[in-house]
Amino acid sequence: MEWLKRIFNKKNGIPPARLPQVFFTNTLSAHKEVFVSQKPRLALMYTCGPTVYSRVHIGNLRAYVFSDTIARVLISAGYHVRRIVNITDVGHMVGGGDRGEDKIAMGAARERTTPEAIAEKYTKLFLDDIHDLNIDTDNIKFPRATEYLKEQIALAKTLEEKGFAYRLQDGLYFDTQKFPDYGKLGDLSHVKLEAGARVEVVKGKRHAADFVLWRAAKPNDLQQWDSPWGRGNPGWHIECSAMARSLLGQEIDIHTGGEDLAQIHHNNEIAQSEAASGRTFVRYWMHNAFINIEHEKISKSIGNVVYLSDITAKDLHPLSLRYFFLQAHYRTPVSFSWDALEGAASALDRLWNLSLHISNESSRTSAPSEARDRFLATIRDDLGTPQSLSILWETLKSEDYSPQEKWGLLEDADAHFGLSLLHPPVHTALPEKDIPKEVQVMLVKRTEARTKKDFAEADRIRGDIERSGYRVDDGLDGPVLIRTTL
Ligand code: AMP
Ligand code: ZN
């Protein structure tokens, strides 16, 4: 096997037994920690997914680009990553409490259809959005909560048998006082609040932090099933504990979500999973900060919700949103504005054009460089996306690096950023090899002129392109070249 080790070392530059170090900020410790997986070279990751009663907005999409970036960093460092993103199609009340209005039922009433049809429609739209954002779904399973009722009931039963739950007329409740470690993720302000502040008070509930595991059905509940506690439906938190356990095991490496989930949903997941297994549920908890819109919370009642479809309707490429996210560190709250997004779109356009140049100059062959090492160290340091983006820009614009070194960096940048840098959308109509180099250069210059809003120059170049036997159309995915002569 020595020869195999030698080849491996040569190719990747790292010893086979040790992967490069990756650091993440762990909400459990509030510190940056070196990532160590339970099993060598395998990372098990769970991300709280959408409640499929309406479209996901750009704030939600930050949470999924964030977890995709974690997975990309781990894959590039040599891990195999196994991922779950659950689809919540039952049990999630408005406000996230035990009782109240069920989101899926609300969606079904709004669109005069069934819970199943609502869930189906918005799951598909969610999957389309994440596909358009280049989220790598190869290693992800998307289980639906309604497909895991048996597992949720079994877990709730275990908790009851172990003395962590009590029955009320209203359903089965988790007894947080029986679990001394309750609230590991911190911020228990909700426990001090009177339970009725946000949530309808449940008669007999022993403590404000206690939460429903299985909710007794109201007569007109559209979604209800048999259980040891009568007909009903599962609490929201139990689905994540049950699906993580069934699909990844009792101990997982990384669990992610937006920062709003830590306080209640994730503290409750920990309580359920650890009370049942007696083991640590998650080693690294990671949370993204929020996207606001023009400094205000994204909210239907304010009427400021932005969807990915609004972005493409303005002829901006969906990946401009991904670029916009990457400009900020995931733990930094960000205010979205259309101006800022347009800025991101034009920066991405320039990056694509640079990539086109370098692709030609390097003949798509890569060489290692010190810039590439710096890039990797930076992105592996708690996902330093803004800093690694600057390393990319500085290197591509510098004359100190060869085209091959630049191409090498572009390969790594593309693997981590998911911005289609190696295949900019400008190539969609004709394969690159079929476009003469001088026409490619003209196209790049025209795009640059348009970016600078020098439309006279852009039109002049369009004329040159046409005289070379090509037509340029400005499609949704960027300029498209069409050959007009044989
Ligand atoms: P929900 O469907 O509300 O459970 O949200 C899905 C994911 O999006 C969760 O991880 C939330 O924490 C996250 N999220 C919700 N709103 C925002 C926002 N404005 N910015 C960033 N993440 C968000
Ligand atoms: Zn969850």
PDB file of C-alpha atoms in Angstrom, residues 106-107 466:
ATOM      1  CA  MET A 106     -53.505  27.558   6.834  1.00  0.00           C
ATOM      2  CA  GLY A 107     -51.889  27.084   3.401  1.00  0.00           C
ATOM      3  CA  GLU A 466     -22.510  40.322 -36.057  1.00  0.00           C
TER       4      GLU A 466
END
